[in-house]
Short mmCIF file of C-alpha atoms in Angstrom, two decimals:
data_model
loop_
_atom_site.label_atom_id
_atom_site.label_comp_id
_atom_site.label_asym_id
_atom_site.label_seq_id
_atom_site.Cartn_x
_atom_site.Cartn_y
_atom_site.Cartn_z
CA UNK A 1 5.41 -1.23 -7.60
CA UNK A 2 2.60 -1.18 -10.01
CA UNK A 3 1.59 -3.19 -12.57
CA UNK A 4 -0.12 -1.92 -16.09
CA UNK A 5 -1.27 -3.12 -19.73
CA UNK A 6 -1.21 -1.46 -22.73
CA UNK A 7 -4.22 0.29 -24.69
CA UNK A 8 -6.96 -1.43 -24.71
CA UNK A 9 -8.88 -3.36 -21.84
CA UNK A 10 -10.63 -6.34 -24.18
CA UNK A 11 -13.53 -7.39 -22.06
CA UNK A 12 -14.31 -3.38 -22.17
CA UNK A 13 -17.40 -2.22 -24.73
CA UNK A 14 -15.82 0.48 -25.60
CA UNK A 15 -12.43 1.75 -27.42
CA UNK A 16 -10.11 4.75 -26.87
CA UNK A 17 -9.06 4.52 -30.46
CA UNK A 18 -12.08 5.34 -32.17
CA UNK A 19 -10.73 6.89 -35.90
CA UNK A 20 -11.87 6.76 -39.88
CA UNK A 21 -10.25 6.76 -42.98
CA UNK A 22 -7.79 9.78 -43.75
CA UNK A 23 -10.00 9.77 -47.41
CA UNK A 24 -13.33 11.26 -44.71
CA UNK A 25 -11.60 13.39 -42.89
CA UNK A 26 -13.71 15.87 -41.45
CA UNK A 27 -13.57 18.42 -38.43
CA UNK A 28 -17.20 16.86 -37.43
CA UNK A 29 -15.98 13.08 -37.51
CA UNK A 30 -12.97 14.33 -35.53
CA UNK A 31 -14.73 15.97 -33.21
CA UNK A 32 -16.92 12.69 -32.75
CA UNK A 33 -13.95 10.44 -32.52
CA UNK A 34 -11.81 12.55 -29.73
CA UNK A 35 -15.01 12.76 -27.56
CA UNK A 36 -15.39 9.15 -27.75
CA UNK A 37 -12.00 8.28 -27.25
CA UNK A 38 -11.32 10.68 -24.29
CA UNK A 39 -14.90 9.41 -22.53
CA UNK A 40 -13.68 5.70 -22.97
CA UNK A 41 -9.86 6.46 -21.63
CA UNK A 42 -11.69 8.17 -18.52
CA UNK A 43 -14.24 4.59 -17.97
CA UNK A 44 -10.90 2.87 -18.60
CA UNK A 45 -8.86 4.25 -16.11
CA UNK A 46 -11.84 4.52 -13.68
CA UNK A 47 -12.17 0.84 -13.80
CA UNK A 48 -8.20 0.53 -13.35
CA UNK A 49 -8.19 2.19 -10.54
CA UNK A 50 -11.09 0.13 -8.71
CA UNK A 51 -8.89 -3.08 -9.83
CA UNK A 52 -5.67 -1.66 -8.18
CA UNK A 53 -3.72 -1.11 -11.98
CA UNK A 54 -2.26 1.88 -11.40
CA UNK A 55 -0.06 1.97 -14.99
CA UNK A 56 -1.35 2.29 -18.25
CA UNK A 57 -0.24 2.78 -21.62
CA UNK A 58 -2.76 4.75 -23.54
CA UNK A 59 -2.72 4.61 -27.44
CA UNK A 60 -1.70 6.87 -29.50
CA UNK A 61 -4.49 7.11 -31.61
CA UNK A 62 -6.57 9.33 -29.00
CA UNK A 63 -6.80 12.15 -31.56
CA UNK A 64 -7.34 10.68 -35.27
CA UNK A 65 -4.54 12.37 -37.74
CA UNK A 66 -2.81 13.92 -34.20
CA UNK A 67 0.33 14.70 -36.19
CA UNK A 68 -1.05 14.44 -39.86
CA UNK A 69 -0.96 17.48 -41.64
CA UNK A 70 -4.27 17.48 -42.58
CA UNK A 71 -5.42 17.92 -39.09
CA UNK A 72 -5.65 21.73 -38.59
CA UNK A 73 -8.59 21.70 -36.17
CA UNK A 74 -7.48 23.44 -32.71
CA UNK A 75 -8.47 19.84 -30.92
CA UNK A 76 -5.93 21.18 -27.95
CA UNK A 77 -8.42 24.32 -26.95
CA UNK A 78 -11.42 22.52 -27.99
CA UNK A 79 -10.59 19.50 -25.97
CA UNK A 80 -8.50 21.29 -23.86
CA UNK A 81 -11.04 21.11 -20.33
CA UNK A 82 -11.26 17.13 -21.44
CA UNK A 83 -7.47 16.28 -21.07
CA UNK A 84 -7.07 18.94 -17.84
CA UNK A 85 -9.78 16.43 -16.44
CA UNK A 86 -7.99 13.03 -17.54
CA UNK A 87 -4.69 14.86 -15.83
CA UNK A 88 -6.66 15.82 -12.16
CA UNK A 89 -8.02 11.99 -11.95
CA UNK A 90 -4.81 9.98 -13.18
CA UNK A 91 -2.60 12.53 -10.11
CA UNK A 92 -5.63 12.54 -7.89
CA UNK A 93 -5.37 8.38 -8.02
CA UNK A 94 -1.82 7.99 -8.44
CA UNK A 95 -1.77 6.57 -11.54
CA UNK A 96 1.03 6.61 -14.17
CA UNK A 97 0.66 6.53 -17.82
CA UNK A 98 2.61 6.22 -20.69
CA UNK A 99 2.72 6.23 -24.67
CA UNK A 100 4.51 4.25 -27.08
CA UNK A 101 4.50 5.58 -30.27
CA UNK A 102 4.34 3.44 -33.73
CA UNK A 103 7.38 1.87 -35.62
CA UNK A 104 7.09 4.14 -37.97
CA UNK A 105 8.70 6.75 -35.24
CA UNK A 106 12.43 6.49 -35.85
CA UNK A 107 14.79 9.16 -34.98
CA UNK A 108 18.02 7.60 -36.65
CA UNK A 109 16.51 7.32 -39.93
CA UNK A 110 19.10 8.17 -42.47
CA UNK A 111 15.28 9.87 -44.38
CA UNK A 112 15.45 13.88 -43.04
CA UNK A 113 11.41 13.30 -44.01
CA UNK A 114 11.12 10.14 -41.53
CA UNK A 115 13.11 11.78 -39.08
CA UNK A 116 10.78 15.23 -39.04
CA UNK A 117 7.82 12.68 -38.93
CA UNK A 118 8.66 11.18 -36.00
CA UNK A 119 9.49 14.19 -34.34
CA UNK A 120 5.97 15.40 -34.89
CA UNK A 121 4.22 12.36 -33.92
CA UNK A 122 6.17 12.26 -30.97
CA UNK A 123 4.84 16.50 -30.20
CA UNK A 124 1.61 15.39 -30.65
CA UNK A 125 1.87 12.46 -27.73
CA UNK A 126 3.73 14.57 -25.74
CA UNK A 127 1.42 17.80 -25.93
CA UNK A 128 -1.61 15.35 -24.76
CA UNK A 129 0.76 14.49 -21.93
CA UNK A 130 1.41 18.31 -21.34
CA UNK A 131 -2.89 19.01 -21.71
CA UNK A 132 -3.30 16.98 -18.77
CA UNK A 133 -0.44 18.68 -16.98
CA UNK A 134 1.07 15.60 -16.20
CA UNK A 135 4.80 16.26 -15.39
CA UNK A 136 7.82 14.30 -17.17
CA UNK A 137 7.54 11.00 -14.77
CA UNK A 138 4.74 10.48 -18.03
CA UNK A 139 7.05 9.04 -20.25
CA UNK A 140 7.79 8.60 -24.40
CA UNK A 141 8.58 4.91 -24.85
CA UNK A 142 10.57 4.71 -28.07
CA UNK A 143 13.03 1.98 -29.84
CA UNK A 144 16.49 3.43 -31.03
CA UNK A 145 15.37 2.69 -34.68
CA UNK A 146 16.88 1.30 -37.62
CA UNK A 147 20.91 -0.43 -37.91
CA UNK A 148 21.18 0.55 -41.50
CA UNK A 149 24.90 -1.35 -41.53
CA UNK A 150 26.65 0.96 -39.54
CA UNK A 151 25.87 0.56 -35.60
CA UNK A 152 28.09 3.32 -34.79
CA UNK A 153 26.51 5.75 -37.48
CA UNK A 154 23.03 4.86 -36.59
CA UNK A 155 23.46 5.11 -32.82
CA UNK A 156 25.64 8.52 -33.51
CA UNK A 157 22.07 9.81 -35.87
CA UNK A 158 19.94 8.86 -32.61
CA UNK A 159 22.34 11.11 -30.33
CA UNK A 160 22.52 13.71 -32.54
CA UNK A 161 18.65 14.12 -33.42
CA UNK A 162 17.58 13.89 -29.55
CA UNK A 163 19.40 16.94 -29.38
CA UNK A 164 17.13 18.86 -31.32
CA UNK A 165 13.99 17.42 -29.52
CA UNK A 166 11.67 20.27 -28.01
CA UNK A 167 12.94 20.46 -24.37
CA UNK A 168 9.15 19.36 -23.45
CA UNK A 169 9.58 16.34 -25.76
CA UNK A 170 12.96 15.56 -24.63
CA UNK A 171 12.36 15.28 -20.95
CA UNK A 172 9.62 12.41 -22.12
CA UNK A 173 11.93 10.34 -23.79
CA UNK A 174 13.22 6.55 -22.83
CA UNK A 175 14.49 4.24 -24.99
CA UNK A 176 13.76 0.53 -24.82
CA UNK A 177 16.34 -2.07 -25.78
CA UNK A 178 14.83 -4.35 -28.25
CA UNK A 179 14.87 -7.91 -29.34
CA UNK A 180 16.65 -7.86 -32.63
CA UNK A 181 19.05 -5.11 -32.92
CA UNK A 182 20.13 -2.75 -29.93
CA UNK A 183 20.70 -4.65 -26.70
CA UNK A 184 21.13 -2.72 -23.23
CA UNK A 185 24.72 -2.23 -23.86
CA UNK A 186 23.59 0.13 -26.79
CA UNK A 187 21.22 1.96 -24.82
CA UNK A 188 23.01 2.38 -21.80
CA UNK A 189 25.69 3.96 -24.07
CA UNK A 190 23.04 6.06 -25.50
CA UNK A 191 22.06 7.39 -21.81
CA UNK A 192 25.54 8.22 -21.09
CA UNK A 193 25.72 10.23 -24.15
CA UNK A 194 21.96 12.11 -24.04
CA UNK A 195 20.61 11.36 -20.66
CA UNK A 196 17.70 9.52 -21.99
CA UNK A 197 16.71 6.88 -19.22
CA UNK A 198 16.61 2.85 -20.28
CA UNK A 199 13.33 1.20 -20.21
CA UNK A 200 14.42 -1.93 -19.32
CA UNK A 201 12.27 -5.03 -21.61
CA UNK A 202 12.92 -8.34 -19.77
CA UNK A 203 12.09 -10.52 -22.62
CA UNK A 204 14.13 -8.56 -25.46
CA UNK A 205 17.30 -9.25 -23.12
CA UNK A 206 16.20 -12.78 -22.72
CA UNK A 207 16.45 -12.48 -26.78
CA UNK A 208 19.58 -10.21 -27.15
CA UNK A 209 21.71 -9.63 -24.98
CA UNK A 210 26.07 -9.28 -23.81
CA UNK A 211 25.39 -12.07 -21.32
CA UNK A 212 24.34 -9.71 -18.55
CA UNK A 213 22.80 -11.82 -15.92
CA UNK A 214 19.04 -10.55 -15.24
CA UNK A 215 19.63 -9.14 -12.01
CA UNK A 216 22.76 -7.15 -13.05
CA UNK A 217 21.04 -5.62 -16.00
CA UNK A 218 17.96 -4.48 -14.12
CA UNK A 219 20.20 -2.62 -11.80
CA UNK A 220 22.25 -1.47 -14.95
CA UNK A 221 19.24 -0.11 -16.19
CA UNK A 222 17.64 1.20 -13.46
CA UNK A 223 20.62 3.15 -12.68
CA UNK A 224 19.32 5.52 -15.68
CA UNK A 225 16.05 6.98 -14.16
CA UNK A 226 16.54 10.07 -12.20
CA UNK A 227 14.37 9.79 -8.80
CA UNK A 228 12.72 12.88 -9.22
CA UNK A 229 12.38 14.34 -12.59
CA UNK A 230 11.82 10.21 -14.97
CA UNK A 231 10.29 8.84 -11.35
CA UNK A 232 10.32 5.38 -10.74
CA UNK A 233 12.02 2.83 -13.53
CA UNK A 234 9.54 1.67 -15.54
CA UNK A 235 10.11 -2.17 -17.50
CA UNK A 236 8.50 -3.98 -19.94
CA UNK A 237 8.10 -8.08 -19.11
CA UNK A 238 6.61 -10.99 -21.03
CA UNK A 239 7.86 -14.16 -22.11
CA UNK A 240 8.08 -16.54 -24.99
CA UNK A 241 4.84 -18.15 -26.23
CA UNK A 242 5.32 -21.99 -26.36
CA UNK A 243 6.54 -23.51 -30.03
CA UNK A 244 6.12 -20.08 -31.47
CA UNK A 245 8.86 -17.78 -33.34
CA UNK A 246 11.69 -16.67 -31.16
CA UNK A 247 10.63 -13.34 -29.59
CA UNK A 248 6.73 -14.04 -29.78
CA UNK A 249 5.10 -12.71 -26.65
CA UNK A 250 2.80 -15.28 -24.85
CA UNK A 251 -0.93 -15.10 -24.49
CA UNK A 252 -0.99 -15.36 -20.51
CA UNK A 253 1.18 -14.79 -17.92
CA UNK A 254 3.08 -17.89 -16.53
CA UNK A 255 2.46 -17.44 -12.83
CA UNK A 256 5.93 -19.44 -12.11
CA UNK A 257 8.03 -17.58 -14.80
CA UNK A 258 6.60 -14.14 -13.23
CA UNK A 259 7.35 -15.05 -9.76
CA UNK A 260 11.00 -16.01 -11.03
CA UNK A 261 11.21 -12.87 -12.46
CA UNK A 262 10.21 -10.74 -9.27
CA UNK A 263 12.83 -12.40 -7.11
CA UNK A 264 15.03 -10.89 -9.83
CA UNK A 265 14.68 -7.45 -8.89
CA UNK A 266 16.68 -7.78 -5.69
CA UNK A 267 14.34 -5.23 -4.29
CA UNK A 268 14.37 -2.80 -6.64
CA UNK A 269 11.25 -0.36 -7.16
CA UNK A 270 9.87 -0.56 -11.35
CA UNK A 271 6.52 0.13 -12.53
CA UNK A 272 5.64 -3.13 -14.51
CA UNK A 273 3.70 -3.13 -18.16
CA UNK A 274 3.06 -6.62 -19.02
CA UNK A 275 2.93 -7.09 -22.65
CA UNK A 276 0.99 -10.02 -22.39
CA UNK A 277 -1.52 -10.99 -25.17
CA UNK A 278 -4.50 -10.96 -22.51
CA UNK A 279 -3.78 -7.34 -21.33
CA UNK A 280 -5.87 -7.28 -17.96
CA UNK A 281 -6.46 -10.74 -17.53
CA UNK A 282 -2.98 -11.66 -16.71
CA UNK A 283 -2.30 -7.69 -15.26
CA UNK A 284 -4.75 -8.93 -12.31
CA UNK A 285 -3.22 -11.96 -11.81
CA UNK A 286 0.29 -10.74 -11.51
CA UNK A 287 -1.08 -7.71 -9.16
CA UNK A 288 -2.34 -10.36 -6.97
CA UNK A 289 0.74 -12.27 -6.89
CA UNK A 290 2.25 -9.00 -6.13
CA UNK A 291 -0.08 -8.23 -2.81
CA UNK A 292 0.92 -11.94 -1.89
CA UNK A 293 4.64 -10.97 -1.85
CA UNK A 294 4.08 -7.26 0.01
CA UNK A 295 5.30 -5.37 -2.93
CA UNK A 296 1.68 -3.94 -4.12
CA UNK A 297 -1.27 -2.02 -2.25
CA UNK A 298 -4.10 -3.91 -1.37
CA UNK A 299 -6.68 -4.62 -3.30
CA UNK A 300 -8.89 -1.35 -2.52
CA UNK A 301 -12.24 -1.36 -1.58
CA UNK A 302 -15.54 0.11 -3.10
CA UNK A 303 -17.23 -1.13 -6.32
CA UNK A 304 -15.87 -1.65 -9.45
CA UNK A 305 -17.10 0.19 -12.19
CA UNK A 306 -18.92 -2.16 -15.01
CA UNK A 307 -16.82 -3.28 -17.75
CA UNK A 308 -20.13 -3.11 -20.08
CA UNK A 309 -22.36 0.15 -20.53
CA UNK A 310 -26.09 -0.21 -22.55
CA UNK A 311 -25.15 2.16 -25.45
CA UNK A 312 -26.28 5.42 -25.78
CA UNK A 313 -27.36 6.80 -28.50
CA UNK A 314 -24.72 7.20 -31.48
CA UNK A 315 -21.93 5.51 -29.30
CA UNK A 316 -19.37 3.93 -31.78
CA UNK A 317 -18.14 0.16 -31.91
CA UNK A 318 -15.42 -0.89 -30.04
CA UNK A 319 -12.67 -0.65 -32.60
CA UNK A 320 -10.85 -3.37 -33.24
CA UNK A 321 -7.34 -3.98 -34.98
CA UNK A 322 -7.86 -5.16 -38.42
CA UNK A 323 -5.88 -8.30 -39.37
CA UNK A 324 -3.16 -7.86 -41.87
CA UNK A 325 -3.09 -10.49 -44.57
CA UNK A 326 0.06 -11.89 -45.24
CA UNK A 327 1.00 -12.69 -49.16
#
């Protein structure tokens, strides 16, 4: 079993998502943002490794304008030794890695121009996937989309729009049952009907759900990863944060929630991504717990890479997410 976090390591002086305005979009600053981004991802996953993380979600914003039309520059030759690189260490280390691409990706869109978005933005995380010759246990983690009234319809749109996925593409592809709209049930029928494995989300069942009992719908959802070709089942967990909305994640792990949660799996094998507001913080913590029930490596030996660097010269500022003001 391994445990992961998603994006961005926050004690870590430096960011993998390094971008600018579409308004100065320039080969150079491209350029300058993918070699940044690409030598953080690689520091990242070094330090990962020395911690015994062995899953990560990278973000999608690796390549500024990846799927935007206005990008034209060849960044797959030009960068092309750079991902080959990332690819050798993350197989060499036995590390797994994943995307989840934006909202704004939603194959059931009744909008053909939302639709043929998504589809590109989901070619451009899947070609940086294919760059570091990773093969298709690197997954795709997308939601089945929009209701739009008619759950039949929109599940019927997601079926028949998969279809027409590159084959590359397609073989990346899980779907994640979410917290407000499609339950397992919905995705497990949409496996039976595509293929496409279930990514199972603890706390989005805990929030929606047919009454499946925890247990029974990890095995349920398990059931949809093929051993070989999708690897091991990967999962999503968190929980609720105290006297917040329903279905707001929670800023650390609760060590006695998590530990309730293992003894869930019955002994089955997932790769765990905690969506937990402290990213690695709480990802060490629950890797420990794991060592201290047998079900993860030990901690390995050696030193750990610094999570701080003194800057060189022209080195960017850690990005960080702007805060959207609510009206």
């Amino acid at each position: 079993m391994k445990i992961g976090y998603p994006c961005v390591n926050e004690a870590m002086d430096c960011s993998a998502a390094n971008t600018f305005r579409l308004a100065s979009y320039s080969e150079e600053r491209l350029v300058a943002a993918v070699t940044a981004n690409l030598a953080c991802l690689r520091r990242l996953l070094e330090w990962n490794v020395a911690q015994g993380l062995l899953f990560f979600r990278m973000g999608s914003g690796i390549v500024p304008f990846g799927s935007h039309e206005i990008n034209t520059f060849p960044w797959q030759q030009h960068f092309g030794a750079e991902f080959r690189a990332l690819g050798d260490y993350i197989r060499a280390h036995n590390l797994r890695v994943s995307f989840h691409p934006d909202q704004f990706v939603v194959l059931n869109s009744p909008s053909p121009a939302i639709v043929q978005r998504s589809i590109e933005e989901l070619v451009y995380q899947g070609s940086m996937l294919d760059l570091m010759e990773l093969d298709g246990t690197a997954k795709l983690q997308i939601h089945v989309g929009g209701l739009y009234g008619e759950r039949e319809l929109a599940i019927s749109r997601f079926v028949g729009v998969h279809a027409t996925l590159p084959a590359a593409v397609r073989a990346r592809v899980v779907v994640e049952n979410d917290d407000r709209l499609f339950p397992l049930r919905d995705c497990l029928d949409l496996h039976a009907r595509t293929g496409v494995p279930v990514l199972f989300d603890n706390f989005h069942h805990e929030c929606l759900s047919h009454g499946e009992p925890m247990h029974e719908a990890l095995r349920l959802a398990a059931a949809t990863w093929h051993p070989i070709a999708d690897g091991v089942p990967m999962l999503d967990y968190s929980s609720q944060a105290p006297a917040e909305r329903k279905g707001k994640h929670t800023t650390s792990m609760v060590e006695e929630l998590f530990r309730g949660f293992v003894a869930e799996l019955h002994g089955l094998d997932f790769d765990m991504m905690l969506e937990i507001k402290d990213k690695e913080a709480s990802a060490l913590r629950a890797v420990a717990i794991l060592r201290e029930l047998g079900l993860a490596a030990p901690a390995p030996g050696g030193p750990v890479p610094p999570l701080a660097l003194p800057p060189g010269p022209g080195t960017p500022p850690k990005a960080r997410a702007k805060k959207v003001v609510k009206s």
